[in-house]
Short mmCIF file of C-alpha atoms in Angstrom, two decimals:
data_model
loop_
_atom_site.label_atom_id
_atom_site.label_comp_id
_atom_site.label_asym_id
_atom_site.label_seq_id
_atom_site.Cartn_x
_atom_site.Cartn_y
_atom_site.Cartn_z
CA UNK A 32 -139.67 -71.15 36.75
CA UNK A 33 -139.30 -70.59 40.53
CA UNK A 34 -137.71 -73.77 40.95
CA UNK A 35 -135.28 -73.48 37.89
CA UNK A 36 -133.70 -70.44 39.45
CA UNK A 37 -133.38 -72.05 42.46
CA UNK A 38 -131.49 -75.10 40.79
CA UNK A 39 -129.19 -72.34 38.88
CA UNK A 40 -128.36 -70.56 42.21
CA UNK A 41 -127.21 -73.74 44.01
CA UNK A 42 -125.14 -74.62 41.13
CA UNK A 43 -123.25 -71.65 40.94
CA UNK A 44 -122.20 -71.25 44.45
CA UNK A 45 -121.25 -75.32 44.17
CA UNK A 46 -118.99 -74.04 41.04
CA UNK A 47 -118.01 -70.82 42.55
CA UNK A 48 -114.67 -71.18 44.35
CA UNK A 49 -114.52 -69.72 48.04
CA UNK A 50 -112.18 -66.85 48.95
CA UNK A 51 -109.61 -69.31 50.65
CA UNK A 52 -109.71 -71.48 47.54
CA UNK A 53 -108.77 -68.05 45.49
CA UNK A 54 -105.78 -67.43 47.71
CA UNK A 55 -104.41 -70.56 47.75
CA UNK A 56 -104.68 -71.10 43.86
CA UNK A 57 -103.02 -67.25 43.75
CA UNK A 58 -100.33 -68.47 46.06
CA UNK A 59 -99.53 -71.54 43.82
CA UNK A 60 -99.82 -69.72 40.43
CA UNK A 61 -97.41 -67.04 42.05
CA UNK A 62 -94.81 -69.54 43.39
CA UNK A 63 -95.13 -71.35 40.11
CA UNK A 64 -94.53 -68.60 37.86
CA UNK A 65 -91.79 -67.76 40.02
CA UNK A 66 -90.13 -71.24 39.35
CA UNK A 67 -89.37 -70.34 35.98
CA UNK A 68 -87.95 -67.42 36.81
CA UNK A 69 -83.86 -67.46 37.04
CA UNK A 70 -81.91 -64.71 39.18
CA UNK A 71 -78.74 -63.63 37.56
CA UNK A 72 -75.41 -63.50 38.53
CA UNK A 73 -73.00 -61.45 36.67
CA UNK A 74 -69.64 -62.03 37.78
CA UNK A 75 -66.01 -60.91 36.49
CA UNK A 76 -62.81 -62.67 36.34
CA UNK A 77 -61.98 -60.96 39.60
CA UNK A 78 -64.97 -60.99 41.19
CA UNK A 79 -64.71 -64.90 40.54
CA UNK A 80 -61.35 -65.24 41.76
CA UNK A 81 -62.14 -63.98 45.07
CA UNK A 82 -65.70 -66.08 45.32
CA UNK A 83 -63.01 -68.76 44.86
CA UNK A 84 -61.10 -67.96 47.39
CA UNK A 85 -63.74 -67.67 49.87
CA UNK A 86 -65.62 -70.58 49.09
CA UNK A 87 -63.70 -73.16 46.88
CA UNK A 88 -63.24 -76.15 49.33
CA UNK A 89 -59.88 -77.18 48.39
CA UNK A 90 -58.99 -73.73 49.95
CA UNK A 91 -60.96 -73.81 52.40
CA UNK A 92 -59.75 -77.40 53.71
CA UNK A 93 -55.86 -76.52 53.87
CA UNK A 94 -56.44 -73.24 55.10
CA UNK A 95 -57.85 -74.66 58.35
CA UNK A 96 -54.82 -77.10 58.42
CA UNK A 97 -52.50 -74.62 58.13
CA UNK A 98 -54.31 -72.21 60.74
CA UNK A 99 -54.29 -75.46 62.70
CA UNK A 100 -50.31 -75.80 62.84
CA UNK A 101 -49.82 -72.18 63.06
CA UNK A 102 -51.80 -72.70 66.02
CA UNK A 103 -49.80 -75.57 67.38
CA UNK A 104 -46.56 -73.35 66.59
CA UNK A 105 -47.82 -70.22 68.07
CA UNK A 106 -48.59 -72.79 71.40
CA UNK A 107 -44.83 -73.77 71.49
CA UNK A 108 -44.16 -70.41 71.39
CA UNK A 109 -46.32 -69.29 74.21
CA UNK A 110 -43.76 -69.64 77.07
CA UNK A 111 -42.17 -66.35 75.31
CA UNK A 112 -45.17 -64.67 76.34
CA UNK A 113 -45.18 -62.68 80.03
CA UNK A 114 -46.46 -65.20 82.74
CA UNK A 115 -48.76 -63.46 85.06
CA UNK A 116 -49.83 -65.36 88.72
CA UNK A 117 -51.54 -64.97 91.68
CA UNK A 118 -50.64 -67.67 95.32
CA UNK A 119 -51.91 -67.66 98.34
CA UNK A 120 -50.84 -69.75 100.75
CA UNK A 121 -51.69 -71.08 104.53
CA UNK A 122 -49.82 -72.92 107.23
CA UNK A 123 -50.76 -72.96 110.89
CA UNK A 124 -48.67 -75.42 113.39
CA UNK A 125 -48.87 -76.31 116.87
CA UNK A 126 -46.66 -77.42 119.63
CA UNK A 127 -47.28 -78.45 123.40
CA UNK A 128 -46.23 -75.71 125.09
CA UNK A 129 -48.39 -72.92 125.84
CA UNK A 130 -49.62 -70.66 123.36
CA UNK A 131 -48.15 -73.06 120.59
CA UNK A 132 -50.29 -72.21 117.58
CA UNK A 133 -48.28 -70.65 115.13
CA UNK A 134 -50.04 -69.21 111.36
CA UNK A 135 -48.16 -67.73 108.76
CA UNK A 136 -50.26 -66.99 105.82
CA UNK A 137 -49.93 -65.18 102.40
CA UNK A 138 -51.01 -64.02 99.18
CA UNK A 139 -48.43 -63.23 96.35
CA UNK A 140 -48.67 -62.24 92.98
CA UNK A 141 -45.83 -63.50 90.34
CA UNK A 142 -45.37 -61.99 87.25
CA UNK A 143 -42.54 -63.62 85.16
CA UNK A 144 -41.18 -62.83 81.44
CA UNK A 145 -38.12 -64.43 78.61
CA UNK A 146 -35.78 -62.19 77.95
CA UNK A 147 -33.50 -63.92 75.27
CA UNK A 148 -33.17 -67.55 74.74
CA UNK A 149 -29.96 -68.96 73.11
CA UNK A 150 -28.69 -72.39 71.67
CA UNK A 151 -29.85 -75.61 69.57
CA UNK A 152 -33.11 -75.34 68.50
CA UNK A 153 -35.62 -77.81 70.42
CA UNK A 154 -36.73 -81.03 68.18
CA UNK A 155 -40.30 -80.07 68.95
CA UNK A 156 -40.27 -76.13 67.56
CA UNK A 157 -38.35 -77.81 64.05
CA UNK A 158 -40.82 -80.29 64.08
CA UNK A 159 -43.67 -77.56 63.93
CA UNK A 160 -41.90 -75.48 62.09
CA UNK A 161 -41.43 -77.96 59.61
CA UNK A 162 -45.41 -78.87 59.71
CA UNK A 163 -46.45 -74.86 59.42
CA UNK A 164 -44.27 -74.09 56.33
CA UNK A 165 -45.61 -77.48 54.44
CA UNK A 166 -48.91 -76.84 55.43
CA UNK A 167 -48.52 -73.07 54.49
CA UNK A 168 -46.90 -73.55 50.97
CA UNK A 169 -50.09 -77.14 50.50
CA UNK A 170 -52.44 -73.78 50.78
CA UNK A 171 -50.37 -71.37 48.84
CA UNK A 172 -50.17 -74.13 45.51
CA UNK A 173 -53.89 -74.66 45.90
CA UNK A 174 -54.70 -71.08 45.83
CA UNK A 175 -52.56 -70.41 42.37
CA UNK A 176 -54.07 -74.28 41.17
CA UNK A 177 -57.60 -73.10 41.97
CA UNK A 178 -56.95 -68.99 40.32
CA UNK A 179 -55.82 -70.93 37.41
CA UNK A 180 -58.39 -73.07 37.13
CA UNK A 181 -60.90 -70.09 37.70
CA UNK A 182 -58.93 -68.68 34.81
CA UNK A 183 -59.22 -71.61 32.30
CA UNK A 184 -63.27 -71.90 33.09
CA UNK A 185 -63.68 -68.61 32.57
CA UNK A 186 -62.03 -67.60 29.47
CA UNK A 187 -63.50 -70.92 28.10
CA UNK A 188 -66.95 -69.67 28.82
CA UNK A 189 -66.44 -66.80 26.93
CA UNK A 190 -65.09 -68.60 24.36
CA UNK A 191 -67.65 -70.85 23.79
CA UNK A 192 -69.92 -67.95 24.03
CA UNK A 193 -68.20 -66.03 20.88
CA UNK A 194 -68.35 -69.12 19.16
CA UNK A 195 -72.10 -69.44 19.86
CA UNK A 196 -72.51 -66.20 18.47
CA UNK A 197 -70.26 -66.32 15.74
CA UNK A 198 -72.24 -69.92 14.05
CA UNK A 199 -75.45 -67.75 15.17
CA UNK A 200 -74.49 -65.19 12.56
CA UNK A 201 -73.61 -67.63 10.34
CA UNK A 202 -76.88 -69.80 10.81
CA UNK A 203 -78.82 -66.67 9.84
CA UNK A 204 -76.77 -66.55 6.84
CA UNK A 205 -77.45 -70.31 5.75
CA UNK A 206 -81.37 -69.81 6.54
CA UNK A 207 -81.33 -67.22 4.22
CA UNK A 208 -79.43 -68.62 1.84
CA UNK A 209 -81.52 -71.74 2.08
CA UNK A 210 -85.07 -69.31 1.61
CA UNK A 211 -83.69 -67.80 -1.87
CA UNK A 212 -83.08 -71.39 -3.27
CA UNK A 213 -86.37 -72.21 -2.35
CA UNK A 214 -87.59 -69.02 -4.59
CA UNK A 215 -84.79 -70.16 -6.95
CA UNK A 216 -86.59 -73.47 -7.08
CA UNK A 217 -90.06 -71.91 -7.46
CA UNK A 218 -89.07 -69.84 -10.01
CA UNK A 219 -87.47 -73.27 -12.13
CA UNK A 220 -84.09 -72.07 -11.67
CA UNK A 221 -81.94 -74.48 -9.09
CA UNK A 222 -82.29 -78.15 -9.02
CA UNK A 223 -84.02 -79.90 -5.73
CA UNK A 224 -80.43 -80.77 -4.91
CA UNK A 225 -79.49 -77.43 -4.42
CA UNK A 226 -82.28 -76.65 -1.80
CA UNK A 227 -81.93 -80.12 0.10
CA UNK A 228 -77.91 -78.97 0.69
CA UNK A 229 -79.25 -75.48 1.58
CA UNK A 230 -80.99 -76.83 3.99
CA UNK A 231 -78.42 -79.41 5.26
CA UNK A 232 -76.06 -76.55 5.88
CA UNK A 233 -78.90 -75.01 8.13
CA UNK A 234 -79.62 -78.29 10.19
CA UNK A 235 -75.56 -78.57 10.48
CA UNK A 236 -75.38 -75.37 11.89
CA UNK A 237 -78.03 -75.88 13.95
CA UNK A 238 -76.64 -78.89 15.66
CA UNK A 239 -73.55 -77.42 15.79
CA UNK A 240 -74.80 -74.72 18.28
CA UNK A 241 -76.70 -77.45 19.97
CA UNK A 242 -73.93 -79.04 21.13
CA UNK A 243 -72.29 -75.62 21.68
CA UNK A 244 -75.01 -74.90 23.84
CA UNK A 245 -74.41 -77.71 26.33
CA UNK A 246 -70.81 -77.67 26.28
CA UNK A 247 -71.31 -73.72 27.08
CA UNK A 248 -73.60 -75.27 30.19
CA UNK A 249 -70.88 -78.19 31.15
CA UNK A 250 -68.47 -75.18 31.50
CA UNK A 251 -70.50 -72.72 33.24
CA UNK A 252 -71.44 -76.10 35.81
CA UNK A 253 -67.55 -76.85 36.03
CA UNK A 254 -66.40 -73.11 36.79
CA UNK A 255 -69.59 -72.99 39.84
CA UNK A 256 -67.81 -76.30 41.08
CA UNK A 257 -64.12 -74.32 40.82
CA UNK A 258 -65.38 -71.17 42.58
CA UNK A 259 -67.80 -73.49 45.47
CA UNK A 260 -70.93 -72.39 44.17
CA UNK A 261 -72.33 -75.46 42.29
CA UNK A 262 -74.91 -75.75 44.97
CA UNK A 263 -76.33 -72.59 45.48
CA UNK A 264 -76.16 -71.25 42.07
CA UNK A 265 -77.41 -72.96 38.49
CA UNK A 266 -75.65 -72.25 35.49
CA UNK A 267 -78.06 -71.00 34.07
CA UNK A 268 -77.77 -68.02 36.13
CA UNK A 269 -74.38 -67.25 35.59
CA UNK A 270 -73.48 -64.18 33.59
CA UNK A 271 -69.73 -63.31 33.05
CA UNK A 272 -68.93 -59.94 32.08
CA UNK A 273 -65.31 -59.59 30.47
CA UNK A 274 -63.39 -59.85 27.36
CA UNK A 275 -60.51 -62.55 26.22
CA UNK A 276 -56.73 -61.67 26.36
CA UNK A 277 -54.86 -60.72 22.96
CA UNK A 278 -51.47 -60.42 22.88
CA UNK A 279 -48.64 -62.05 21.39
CA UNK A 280 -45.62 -63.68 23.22
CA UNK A 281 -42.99 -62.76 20.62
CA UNK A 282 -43.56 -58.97 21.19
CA UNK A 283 -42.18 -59.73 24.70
CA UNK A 284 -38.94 -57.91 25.03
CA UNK A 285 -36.08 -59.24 26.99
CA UNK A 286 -35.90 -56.94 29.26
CA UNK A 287 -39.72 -57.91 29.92
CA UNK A 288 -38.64 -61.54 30.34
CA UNK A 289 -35.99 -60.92 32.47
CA UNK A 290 -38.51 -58.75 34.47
CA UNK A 291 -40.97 -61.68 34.61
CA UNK A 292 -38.32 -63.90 35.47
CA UNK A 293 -37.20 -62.22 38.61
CA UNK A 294 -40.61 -61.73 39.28
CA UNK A 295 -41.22 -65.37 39.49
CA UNK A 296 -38.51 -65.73 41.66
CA UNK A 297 -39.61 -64.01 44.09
CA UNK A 298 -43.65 -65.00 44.18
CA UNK A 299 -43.07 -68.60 43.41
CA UNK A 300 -44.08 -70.82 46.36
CA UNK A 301 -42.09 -73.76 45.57
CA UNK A 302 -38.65 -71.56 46.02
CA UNK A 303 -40.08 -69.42 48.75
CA UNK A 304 -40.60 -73.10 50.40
CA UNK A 305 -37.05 -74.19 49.14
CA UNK A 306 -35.42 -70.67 50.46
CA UNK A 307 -36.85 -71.99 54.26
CA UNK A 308 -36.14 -75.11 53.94
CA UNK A 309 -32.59 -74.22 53.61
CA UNK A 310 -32.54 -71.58 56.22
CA UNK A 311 -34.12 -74.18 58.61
CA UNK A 312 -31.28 -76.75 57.72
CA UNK A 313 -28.43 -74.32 58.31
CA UNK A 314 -29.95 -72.94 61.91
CA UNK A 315 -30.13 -76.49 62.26
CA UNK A 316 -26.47 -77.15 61.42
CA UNK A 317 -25.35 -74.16 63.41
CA UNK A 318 -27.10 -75.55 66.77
CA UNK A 319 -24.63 -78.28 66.78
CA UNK A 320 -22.07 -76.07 67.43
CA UNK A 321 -23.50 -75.70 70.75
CA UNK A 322 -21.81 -78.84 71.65
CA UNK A 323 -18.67 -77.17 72.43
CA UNK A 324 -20.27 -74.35 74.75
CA UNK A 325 -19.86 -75.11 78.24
CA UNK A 326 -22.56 -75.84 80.68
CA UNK A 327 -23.43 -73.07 82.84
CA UNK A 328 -26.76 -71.11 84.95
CA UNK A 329 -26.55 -68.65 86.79
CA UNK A 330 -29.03 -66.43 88.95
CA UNK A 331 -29.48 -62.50 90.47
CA UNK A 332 -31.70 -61.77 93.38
CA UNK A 333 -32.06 -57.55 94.33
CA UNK A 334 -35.11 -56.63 96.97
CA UNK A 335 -36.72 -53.24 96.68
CA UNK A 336 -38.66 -52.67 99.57
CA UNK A 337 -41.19 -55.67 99.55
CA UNK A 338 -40.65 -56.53 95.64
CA UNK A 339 -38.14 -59.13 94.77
CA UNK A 340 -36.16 -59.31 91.62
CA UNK A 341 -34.85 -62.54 90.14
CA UNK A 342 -32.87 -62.59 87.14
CA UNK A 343 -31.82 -66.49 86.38
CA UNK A 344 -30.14 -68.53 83.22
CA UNK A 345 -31.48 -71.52 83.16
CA UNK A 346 -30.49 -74.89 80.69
CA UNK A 347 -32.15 -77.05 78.84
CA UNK A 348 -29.76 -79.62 77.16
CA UNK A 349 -28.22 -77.21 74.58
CA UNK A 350 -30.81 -74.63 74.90
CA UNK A 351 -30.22 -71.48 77.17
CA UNK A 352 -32.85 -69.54 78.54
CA UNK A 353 -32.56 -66.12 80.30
CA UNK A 354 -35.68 -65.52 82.25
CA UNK A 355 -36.73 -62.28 84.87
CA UNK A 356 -38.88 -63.29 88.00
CA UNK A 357 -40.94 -60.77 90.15
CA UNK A 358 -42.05 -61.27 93.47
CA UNK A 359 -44.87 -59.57 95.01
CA UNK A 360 -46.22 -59.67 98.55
CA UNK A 361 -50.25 -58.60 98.59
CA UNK A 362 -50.48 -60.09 101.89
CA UNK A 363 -48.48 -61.61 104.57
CA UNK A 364 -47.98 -62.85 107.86
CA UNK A 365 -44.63 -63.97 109.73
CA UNK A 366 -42.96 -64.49 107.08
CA UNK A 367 -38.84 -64.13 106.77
CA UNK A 368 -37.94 -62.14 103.96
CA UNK A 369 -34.99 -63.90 102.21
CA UNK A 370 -33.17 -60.27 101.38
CA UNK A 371 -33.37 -57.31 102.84
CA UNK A 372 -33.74 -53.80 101.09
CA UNK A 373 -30.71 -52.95 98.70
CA UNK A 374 -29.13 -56.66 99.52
CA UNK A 375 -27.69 -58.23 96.52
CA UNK A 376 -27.51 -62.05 96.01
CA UNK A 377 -25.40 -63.89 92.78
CA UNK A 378 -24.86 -67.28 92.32
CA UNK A 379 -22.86 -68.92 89.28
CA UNK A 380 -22.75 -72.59 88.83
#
């Protein structure tokens, strides 16, 4: 008897898990029931129009190349922008006379800015002008091609999830049609015909919202891939919230059509992009006239105490630039001012 209960005793402890065994198979059990377990996302229209235009990648691809040759414009257009310097300089010399070393050394800071700029337009700015609008209006078109196509998956969704409902209600309606010709049957009143099309109409139905069912998950998978989430959300998660559009065209009055006509007019992208196009081509047109100006630069020194003024017109084949230059001094040593305090210098060539 002794040893029997000795026999039991090792046997149980062999059978008995230990308490890391019991964690780990908690752990698992936990992360499996888990698995199962789908986190929703309900989303609007709007709220999936702006996921869209966060993360669709159509967007996001000519957005960067259009931030890319606003970049390259806003470069071109840099030399506009105050120039700021600091120069130091150092020069020592020596002769062979007696105390023959000469320095002059000094340290000036430069500060330079556009004032107006006149004539043809440079081949380069067009160029990347040109680039920025296309590249602008490629990311305007996909933004309305990817709202409507947010549009279209989403309204289909919800259609396919009325019809779903609507053969739902209308599968109850065969099932229990089909359970009172099976009483009908019982009771010697309806042929076995009757009950085998009873229950044909119920199997119809049934595949019917089958294939519902997996167009409803084709669309919900297609309208992830529109807005950029097919990755990181399933569509089985996906919840829309919102209702379909009624309304009739013909009600439309004509003084709403002429309203939506101007309307489109003015938001369109292909005629804002037609509107600069032209604009472009006629500043384009008018910088030939520059042809006939005559060539001429000119510059205007003043000197206020150790600060120097320059004031010059400068030309670039057909292009005029008008340009102030300030002078400076930190630090110097021997050197020969060029003006003098309240001397005036003009040159016209």
């Amino acid at each position: 008897m002794h040893r029997l209960s000795q026999d039991t005793r090792r046997k149980s402890r062999l059978l008995s898990p230990s308490f890391p065994t019991l964690r780990a198979l908690l752990f698992v059990g936990t992360i499996l029931s888990l698995h199962g377990i789908a986190i929703s996302e309900t989303l609007t229209l709007e709220q999936c129009v702006e996921v869209a235009l966060r993360k669709n990648r159509d967007i996001l691809a000519v957005r960067e190349r259009m931030i890319e040759k606003k970049g390259a414009l806003i470069s071109d257009r840099s030399e506009r922008l105050p120039q700021i310097s600091v120069e130091s300089s150092y020069d020592r010399e020596y002769y062979d006379t007696e105390d023959s070393t000469w320095t002059d050394y000094s340290s000036h800071l430069r500060a330079s800015q556009e004032l107006f700029r006149y004539g043809q337009t440079p081949s380069q700015t067009f160029t990347l002008r040109q680039e920025y609008r296309k590249a602008r209006y490629d990311y305007l078109k996909t933004m309305e091609q990817a709202i409507s196509d947010v549009r279209k998956a989403f309204f289909s969704v919800l259609l396919t999830e009325e019809e779903i409902a609507a053969r739902g209600e209308m599968l109850m309606e065969f099932e229990e049609k089909y359970n009172r010709m099976k009483q009908r049957y019982e009771a010697g009143k309806v042929r076995p015909i009757d009950v085998k099309e009873a229950k044909l109409e119920v199997l119809d139905e049934r595949l019917r919202i089958n294939d519902l069912k997996r167009n409803l998950r084709s669309q919900k998978s297609n309208l992830l891939k529109v807005i950029g989430m097919l990755g990181a959300w399933t569509p089985d998660q996906l919840q829309l919230v919102g209702s379909i559009p009624e309304g009739d065209f013909k009600e439309v009055s004509e003084d709403s059509l002429k309203a939506m006509v101007q309307k489109a007019l003015e938001n369109r992208a292909e005629i804002a992009e037609l509107a600069s196009a032209v604009e472009e081509q006629r500043k384009q047109l008018h910088g030939t006239y520059w042809g006939w100006f005559p060539n001429l630069t000119g510059t205007a020194s003043y000197r206020h105490e150790r600060t120097e003024f320059n004031l010059q017109i400068t030309q670039t084949g057909k292009l005029w630039r008008s340009a102030l230059f300030i002078d400076h001094p930190l630090y110097e040593k021997h050197s020969d001012p060029l003006l003098r305090d309240g001397d005036w210098r003009v040159g016209l060539a």
